[in-house]
């Protein structure tokens, strides 16, 4: 049975409180879809409200921790060491379009290291969580990456760059190579959940570029604690700083890496 630490309990309490509001707002968005004005401003507000709730709850429970978040100002840690890394709504575009796939993502960064992560999908009521050395879970179930070793049997998730993002051409080449050798590629639109789905053996691998620390911090530790190999696309370790990531089960990792290496070499 999964034992939750006090930090995980603090994250869960805060995330569940924020999720209740987010779900109410999501139901509202479904109505706003058909209005002329559209739901865009409303969604921006939902995002901010969610972050405000998380900040309020987490600073009440852990006044000594700092904040690194998508929507607000960073706050230095009073203890000089612990930070909440938060994306209050990962999958905003899905949310805005009434697509039921988005999450609240919270990680704890201790010094430079991510030591805990929690990703809550309020629609499916799935809470993914992990702490360093303690394994990864969805709700109370232990997670383990898939055991597939053949690319031909494997499915992959990615993020397709959109307007305002760079390197569309490079992405198309990468996609083509993975398409040619795999059982398929998915683009669900929430990077935090993509990583959790690798942890849950739903995807065999995931890659994306140009992400932010709060998109991936929690997902990285959840994937690693479930046995995934997680690195930059070229194998480096600076995912949080550089924003590119490759996560997969150990069985297909070298095949994925090789595809990206060949492309770098222009082959
Ligand atoms: C986005 C999602 C998406 C990814 C984008 C991110 P947001 O986060 O994680 O999957 O492809 O690059 O910006 O904006 O919905 O928090
Ligand atoms: Ca995000
Ligand atoms: Ca966001």
Short mmCIF file of C-alpha atoms and ligand atoms in Angstrom, two decimals:
data_model
loop_
_atom_site.label_atom_id
_atom_site.label_comp_id
_atom_site.label_asym_id
_atom_site.label_seq_id
_atom_site.Cartn_x
_atom_site.Cartn_y
_atom_site.Cartn_z
CA UNK A 1 0.00 0.00 0.00
CA UNK A 2 1.24 3.48 -0.90
CA UNK A 3 2.47 5.53 2.10
CA UNK A 4 2.19 9.28 1.54
CA UNK A 5 4.61 11.66 3.24
CA UNK A 6 3.50 14.92 4.84
CA UNK A 7 4.67 16.80 1.72
CA UNK A 8 2.60 14.59 -0.59
CA UNK A 9 -0.40 15.07 1.70
CA UNK A 10 0.09 18.85 1.52
CA UNK A 11 0.24 18.69 -2.28
CA UNK A 12 -2.83 16.47 -2.48
CA UNK A 13 -4.90 18.64 -0.18
CA UNK A 14 -4.02 21.78 -2.14
CA UNK A 15 -4.45 20.18 -5.57
CA UNK A 16 -7.84 18.71 -4.69
CA UNK A 17 -9.12 22.02 -3.41
CA UNK A 18 -7.94 23.81 -6.57
CA UNK A 19 -9.30 20.99 -8.77
CA UNK A 20 -12.83 21.40 -7.46
CA UNK A 21 -12.86 24.99 -8.75
CA UNK A 22 -11.17 23.99 -11.99
CA UNK A 23 -13.82 21.35 -12.67
CA UNK A 24 -16.62 23.83 -12.02
CA UNK A 25 -14.96 26.23 -14.45
CA UNK A 26 -14.51 23.47 -17.03
CA UNK A 27 -18.22 22.76 -16.99
CA UNK A 28 -18.82 26.47 -17.53
CA UNK A 29 -16.39 26.52 -20.48
CA UNK A 30 -18.46 23.86 -22.19
CA UNK A 31 -21.38 26.32 -22.14
CA UNK A 32 -19.24 29.28 -23.20
CA UNK A 33 -17.99 27.38 -26.28
CA UNK A 34 -21.08 28.30 -28.20
CA UNK A 35 -21.22 31.95 -27.13
CA UNK A 36 -19.91 34.64 -29.54
CA UNK A 37 -17.38 36.02 -27.09
CA UNK A 38 -15.86 32.59 -26.53
CA UNK A 39 -14.31 31.29 -23.34
CA UNK A 40 -10.70 32.66 -23.67
CA UNK A 41 -10.81 35.36 -20.96
CA UNK A 42 -12.74 33.08 -18.69
CA UNK A 43 -10.09 30.37 -19.03
CA UNK A 44 -7.27 32.82 -18.24
CA UNK A 45 -9.17 33.62 -15.06
CA UNK A 46 -9.66 29.92 -14.21
CA UNK A 47 -5.92 29.44 -14.59
CA UNK A 48 -5.11 32.34 -12.23
CA UNK A 49 -7.70 31.29 -9.66
CA UNK A 50 -6.27 27.78 -9.64
CA UNK A 51 -2.76 29.07 -9.03
CA UNK A 52 -3.96 31.45 -6.29
CA UNK A 53 -5.66 28.56 -4.47
CA UNK A 54 -2.55 26.41 -4.71
CA UNK A 55 -0.30 29.21 -3.45
CA UNK A 56 -2.61 30.02 -0.57
CA UNK A 57 -2.93 26.42 0.58
CA UNK A 58 0.71 25.45 0.07
CA UNK A 59 2.08 28.52 1.82
CA UNK A 60 -0.24 27.88 4.74
CA UNK A 61 0.99 24.27 4.99
CA UNK A 62 4.68 24.96 4.26
CA UNK A 63 5.45 28.64 4.94
CA UNK A 64 9.19 28.05 4.51
CA UNK A 65 9.00 26.84 0.87
CA UNK A 66 9.38 29.19 -2.12
CA UNK A 67 7.47 29.21 -5.44
CA UNK A 68 8.40 28.84 -9.12
CA UNK A 69 5.14 29.01 -11.05
CA UNK A 70 3.80 29.64 -14.51
CA UNK A 71 1.37 32.43 -13.74
CA UNK A 72 2.82 34.41 -10.83
CA UNK A 73 6.01 35.96 -9.48
CA UNK A 74 8.61 33.59 -8.12
CA UNK A 75 8.99 33.66 -4.35
CA UNK A 76 12.36 32.84 -2.73
CA UNK A 77 12.39 29.97 -0.22
CA UNK A 78 12.66 31.10 3.38
CA UNK A 79 14.60 27.93 4.14
CA UNK A 80 16.83 28.64 1.10
CA UNK A 81 16.22 25.14 -0.23
CA UNK A 82 12.67 24.02 -1.06
CA UNK A 83 10.53 25.27 -3.95
CA UNK A 84 7.08 24.39 -5.24
CA UNK A 85 7.26 24.20 -9.03
CA UNK A 86 3.70 24.66 -10.27
CA UNK A 87 1.71 24.58 -13.47
CA UNK A 88 -1.83 25.31 -12.24
CA UNK A 89 -3.38 24.19 -15.52
CA UNK A 90 -1.37 22.07 -17.92
CA UNK A 91 -3.36 21.55 -21.09
CA UNK A 92 -4.91 25.03 -21.27
CA UNK A 93 -5.76 24.69 -24.94
CA UNK A 94 -7.65 21.47 -24.25
CA UNK A 95 -9.48 23.15 -21.37
CA UNK A 96 -10.37 26.09 -23.58
CA UNK A 97 -11.83 23.81 -26.25
CA UNK A 98 -13.78 21.65 -23.82
CA UNK A 99 -11.43 18.68 -24.26
CA UNK A 100 -11.37 16.73 -21.00
CA UNK A 101 -7.59 16.26 -20.73
CA UNK A 102 -5.69 18.66 -18.47
CA UNK A 103 -3.97 18.60 -15.09
CA UNK A 104 -2.62 20.44 -12.10
CA UNK A 105 1.11 19.78 -11.80
CA UNK A 106 3.11 20.38 -8.59
CA UNK A 107 6.70 19.38 -7.88
CA UNK A 108 9.09 19.97 -5.00
CA UNK A 109 12.56 21.11 -5.97
CA UNK A 110 15.13 20.65 -3.22
CA UNK A 111 18.25 22.55 -4.17
CA UNK A 112 18.59 21.69 -7.85
CA UNK A 113 16.89 18.34 -7.60
CA UNK A 114 13.22 17.39 -8.04
CA UNK A 115 12.37 15.30 -4.99
CA UNK A 116 8.58 14.89 -5.26
CA UNK A 117 5.85 15.32 -7.85
CA UNK A 118 2.08 15.18 -8.10
CA UNK A 119 -0.06 15.49 -11.24
CA UNK A 120 -3.82 15.53 -10.74
CA UNK A 121 -6.19 14.92 -13.65
CA UNK A 122 -9.49 16.06 -12.14
CA UNK A 123 -11.73 14.81 -14.95
CA UNK A 124 -10.52 11.20 -14.81
CA UNK A 125 -9.87 11.44 -11.06
CA UNK A 126 -6.35 10.16 -11.51
CA UNK A 127 -3.69 11.43 -9.14
CA UNK A 128 -0.16 10.50 -10.18
CA UNK A 129 2.49 11.02 -7.53
CA UNK A 130 6.00 10.04 -6.56
CA UNK A 131 8.77 10.81 -4.15
CA UNK A 132 12.45 10.14 -4.63
CA UNK A 133 13.19 6.53 -3.81
CA UNK A 134 9.57 5.69 -2.96
CA UNK A 135 8.15 4.53 -6.30
CA UNK A 136 5.39 6.10 -8.38
CA UNK A 137 1.64 5.70 -8.00
CA UNK A 138 -1.65 6.54 -9.61
CA UNK A 139 -4.12 6.93 -6.76
CA UNK A 140 -3.13 3.89 -4.67
CA UNK A 141 -1.76 1.71 -7.49
CA UNK A 142 2.00 1.33 -7.99
CA UNK A 143 3.19 2.28 -11.47
CA UNK A 144 5.68 0.49 -13.68
CA UNK A 145 6.71 1.43 -17.23
CA UNK A 146 5.86 -0.90 -20.10
CA UNK A 147 8.15 -3.80 -20.94
CA UNK A 148 7.96 -3.46 -24.72
CA UNK A 149 11.29 -3.64 -26.51
CA UNK A 150 10.18 -3.48 -30.15
CA UNK A 151 9.56 -0.05 -31.67
CA UNK A 152 7.04 -1.70 -33.99
CA UNK A 153 4.82 -2.57 -31.00
CA UNK A 154 5.26 0.75 -29.23
CA UNK A 155 3.28 3.98 -29.18
CA UNK A 156 4.75 7.39 -28.52
CA UNK A 157 3.49 10.74 -27.35
CA UNK A 158 4.83 14.07 -28.45
CA UNK A 159 4.00 17.77 -28.50
CA UNK A 160 3.48 19.28 -31.94
CA UNK A 161 4.90 22.81 -32.05
CA UNK A 162 2.21 25.37 -32.84
CA UNK A 163 2.06 29.04 -33.83
CA UNK A 164 4.80 30.98 -32.05
CA UNK A 165 6.92 27.88 -31.33
CA UNK A 166 10.13 27.26 -33.21
CA UNK A 167 11.54 24.40 -35.28
CA UNK A 168 8.43 23.14 -37.06
CA UNK A 169 10.61 21.62 -39.80
CA UNK A 170 12.82 19.70 -37.39
CA UNK A 171 9.75 18.33 -35.61
CA UNK A 172 8.28 17.05 -38.88
CA UNK A 173 11.48 15.13 -39.61
CA UNK A 174 11.49 13.60 -36.13
CA UNK A 175 7.84 12.66 -36.44
CA UNK A 176 8.41 11.04 -39.81
CA UNK A 177 11.20 8.83 -38.43
CA UNK A 178 9.17 7.72 -35.41
CA UNK A 179 6.05 7.17 -37.55
CA UNK A 180 7.97 4.89 -39.90
CA UNK A 181 9.03 2.45 -37.20
CA UNK A 182 6.33 2.57 -34.51
CA UNK A 183 2.74 1.52 -33.87
CA UNK A 184 1.67 5.17 -33.67
CA UNK A 185 2.12 8.67 -32.29
CA UNK A 186 -0.32 10.58 -30.05
CA UNK A 187 -0.63 14.31 -29.25
CA UNK A 188 -2.86 14.67 -26.21
CA UNK A 189 -1.81 18.22 -25.25
CA UNK A 190 -0.65 18.11 -21.64
CA UNK A 191 3.06 17.39 -21.19
CA UNK A 192 2.72 16.59 -17.47
CA UNK A 193 0.23 13.83 -18.26
CA UNK A 194 2.32 12.58 -21.21
CA UNK A 195 5.10 11.82 -18.72
CA UNK A 196 2.67 10.19 -16.29
CA UNK A 197 1.33 8.03 -19.10
CA UNK A 198 4.86 6.78 -19.80
CA UNK A 199 5.03 5.93 -16.08
CA UNK A 200 1.69 4.11 -16.36
CA UNK A 201 2.82 2.01 -19.37
CA UNK A 202 0.16 3.67 -21.56
CA UNK A 203 2.83 5.20 -23.77
CA UNK A 204 6.19 3.53 -24.36
CA UNK A 205 7.94 6.84 -24.94
CA UNK A 206 7.51 10.62 -25.17
CA UNK A 207 9.55 13.44 -26.62
CA UNK A 208 9.01 17.19 -26.88
CA UNK A 209 11.03 20.40 -27.14
CA UNK A 210 10.59 23.94 -25.92
CA UNK A 211 8.86 23.13 -22.65
CA UNK A 212 9.07 24.98 -19.34
CA UNK A 213 10.23 23.70 -15.98
CA UNK A 214 6.66 23.60 -14.57
CA UNK A 215 5.41 21.49 -17.52
CA UNK A 216 7.75 18.60 -16.73
CA UNK A 217 9.17 18.83 -13.17
CA UNK A 218 6.52 16.63 -11.53
CA UNK A 219 6.23 14.27 -14.51
CA UNK A 220 9.97 13.62 -14.57
CA UNK A 221 10.13 12.19 -11.07
CA UNK A 222 6.90 10.22 -11.57
CA UNK A 223 8.27 8.68 -14.78
CA UNK A 224 11.68 7.94 -13.23
CA UNK A 225 10.20 6.36 -10.13
CA UNK A 226 8.18 4.07 -12.41
CA UNK A 227 11.38 2.95 -14.11
CA UNK A 228 11.52 5.29 -17.12
CA UNK A 229 14.74 6.68 -18.52
CA UNK A 230 14.41 10.45 -18.75
CA UNK A 231 16.91 12.82 -20.36
CA UNK A 232 17.22 15.58 -22.90
CA UNK A 233 16.76 14.43 -26.48
CA UNK A 234 20.55 14.29 -26.93
CA UNK A 235 20.99 12.42 -23.64
CA UNK A 236 21.92 15.48 -21.54
CA UNK A 237 20.54 16.06 -18.07
CA UNK A 238 19.40 19.70 -18.33
CA UNK A 239 15.72 19.09 -19.15
CA UNK A 240 14.48 21.69 -16.67
CA UNK A 241 16.80 24.41 -17.96
CA UNK A 242 16.68 23.60 -21.68
CA UNK A 243 13.10 22.37 -21.99
CA UNK A 244 13.64 19.40 -24.29
CA UNK A 245 12.85 15.93 -23.02
CA UNK A 246 12.83 12.28 -23.98
CA UNK A 247 11.26 9.76 -21.61
CA UNK A 248 10.74 6.10 -22.32
CA UNK A 249 10.80 2.61 -20.94
CA UNK A 250 14.34 1.17 -20.91
CA UNK A 251 13.46 -1.29 -23.71
CA UNK A 252 13.02 1.28 -26.50
CA UNK A 253 15.26 4.04 -25.16
CA UNK A 254 18.34 3.31 -27.23
CA UNK A 255 16.30 2.93 -30.44
CA UNK A 256 14.66 6.32 -29.81
CA UNK A 257 18.00 7.94 -28.96
CA UNK A 258 19.56 6.54 -32.12
CA UNK A 259 16.81 8.03 -34.30
CA UNK A 260 17.41 11.50 -32.87
CA UNK A 261 21.21 11.07 -33.09
CA UNK A 262 21.00 10.16 -36.78
CA UNK A 263 18.89 13.26 -37.42
CA UNK A 264 21.43 15.46 -35.61
CA UNK A 265 24.14 14.02 -37.81
CA UNK A 266 21.98 14.82 -40.86
CA UNK A 267 21.54 11.19 -41.86
C1 LIG B 1 1.39 23.16 -22.72
C2 LIG B 1 1.13 21.67 -22.70
C3 LIG B 1 1.35 21.08 -24.08
C4 LIG B 1 2.71 21.41 -24.63
C5 LIG B 1 2.93 22.92 -24.62
C6 LIG B 1 2.77 23.47 -23.20
P1 LIG B 1 0.04 24.77 -21.05
O1 LIG B 1 1.25 23.73 -21.42
O2 LIG B 1 1.94 21.00 -21.77
O3 LIG B 1 1.21 19.68 -24.07
O4 LIG B 1 2.82 20.93 -25.93
O5 LIG B 1 4.21 23.22 -25.08
O6 LIG B 1 2.98 24.87 -23.22
O7 LIG B 1 0.29 26.01 -21.83
O8 LIG B 1 -1.21 24.11 -21.41
O9 LIG B 1 0.24 24.96 -19.58
CA1 LIG B 2 2.07 23.64 -19.15
CA1 LIG B 3 -0.33 26.16 -17.79
#
